[in-house]
């Protein structure tokens, strides 16, 4: 069964306090569903239309688990804390195997 991934690229971070609140709450949705953070911040080299900003990649055992974690009440609470504190591109993608 193919794994599922959350891929987030932050275009701007306008409120670091909101991001910090989100960072405290998001693991409550991710970890119980088997999510593992593979990338959080760190160095970025962007090419083409890429943006060299904060990037986060979270791996789940299946695409369905990744979608369920995003739709969970716990993650909705994390999103409420984040609100307009960032502008980001958030995608759920299916792995190749």
mmCIF file of C-alpha atoms in Angstrom, residues 42-88:
data_model
loop_
_atom_site.group_PDB
_atom_site.id
_atom_site.type_symbol
_atom_site.label_atom_id
_atom_site.label_comp_id
_atom_site.label_asym_id
_atom_site.label_seq_id
_atom_site.Cartn_x
_atom_site.Cartn_y
_atom_site.Cartn_z
ATOM 1 C CA UNK A 42 16.351 23.162 7.833
ATOM 2 C CA UNK A 43 18.291 24.189 4.787
ATOM 3 C CA UNK A 44 16.523 24.641 1.461
ATOM 4 C CA UNK A 45 17.857 25.178 -2.046
ATOM 5 C CA UNK A 46 14.990 26.229 -4.303
ATOM 6 C CA UNK A 47 14.955 25.890 -8.099
ATOM 7 C CA UNK A 48 12.563 26.955 -10.846
ATOM 8 C CA UNK A 49 9.455 28.448 -9.183
ATOM 9 C CA UNK A 50 10.426 27.083 -5.769
ATOM 10 C CA UNK A 51 10.541 29.156 -2.608
ATOM 11 C CA UNK A 52 13.437 28.799 -0.175
ATOM 12 C CA UNK A 53 11.274 28.942 2.936
ATOM 13 C CA UNK A 54 10.337 26.546 5.710
ATOM 14 C CA UNK A 55 9.381 23.126 4.332
ATOM 15 C CA UNK A 56 7.732 20.287 6.257
ATOM 16 C CA UNK A 57 7.247 16.670 5.119
ATOM 17 C CA UNK A 58 5.275 14.181 7.228
ATOM 18 C CA UNK A 59 5.021 10.498 6.262
ATOM 19 C CA UNK A 60 2.035 8.246 7.005
ATOM 20 C CA UNK A 61 1.708 4.511 6.384
ATOM 21 C CA UNK A 62 -1.068 5.168 3.853
ATOM 22 C CA UNK A 63 -2.625 7.980 1.855
ATOM 23 C CA UNK A 64 -5.897 7.377 3.707
ATOM 24 C CA UNK A 65 -4.197 7.892 7.090
ATOM 25 C CA UNK A 66 -2.721 11.162 5.842
ATOM 26 C CA UNK A 67 -6.141 12.400 4.716
ATOM 27 C CA UNK A 68 -7.792 11.275 7.970
ATOM 28 C CA UNK A 69 -5.183 13.098 10.050
ATOM 29 C CA UNK A 70 -5.810 16.318 8.092
ATOM 30 C CA UNK A 71 -9.568 15.985 8.589
ATOM 31 C CA UNK A 72 -9.340 15.125 12.301
ATOM 32 C CA UNK A 73 -10.753 17.369 15.021
ATOM 33 C CA UNK A 74 -7.280 17.626 16.560
ATOM 34 C CA UNK A 75 -5.806 18.990 13.339
ATOM 35 C CA UNK A 76 -8.705 21.382 12.844
ATOM 36 C CA UNK A 77 -7.870 22.789 16.283
ATOM 37 C CA UNK A 78 -4.227 23.210 15.204
ATOM 38 C CA UNK A 79 -5.361 25.010 12.055
ATOM 39 C CA UNK A 80 -7.505 27.323 14.183
ATOM 40 C CA UNK A 81 -4.440 28.284 16.205
ATOM 41 C CA UNK A 82 -2.442 28.885 13.016
ATOM 42 C CA UNK A 83 -5.260 30.852 11.307
ATOM 43 C CA UNK A 84 -3.714 33.677 9.279
ATOM 44 C CA UNK A 85 -0.234 33.425 10.818
ATOM 45 C CA UNK A 86 1.295 31.926 7.675
ATOM 46 C CA UNK A 87 0.740 31.571 3.963
ATOM 47 C CA UNK A 88 1.620 28.069 2.839
#
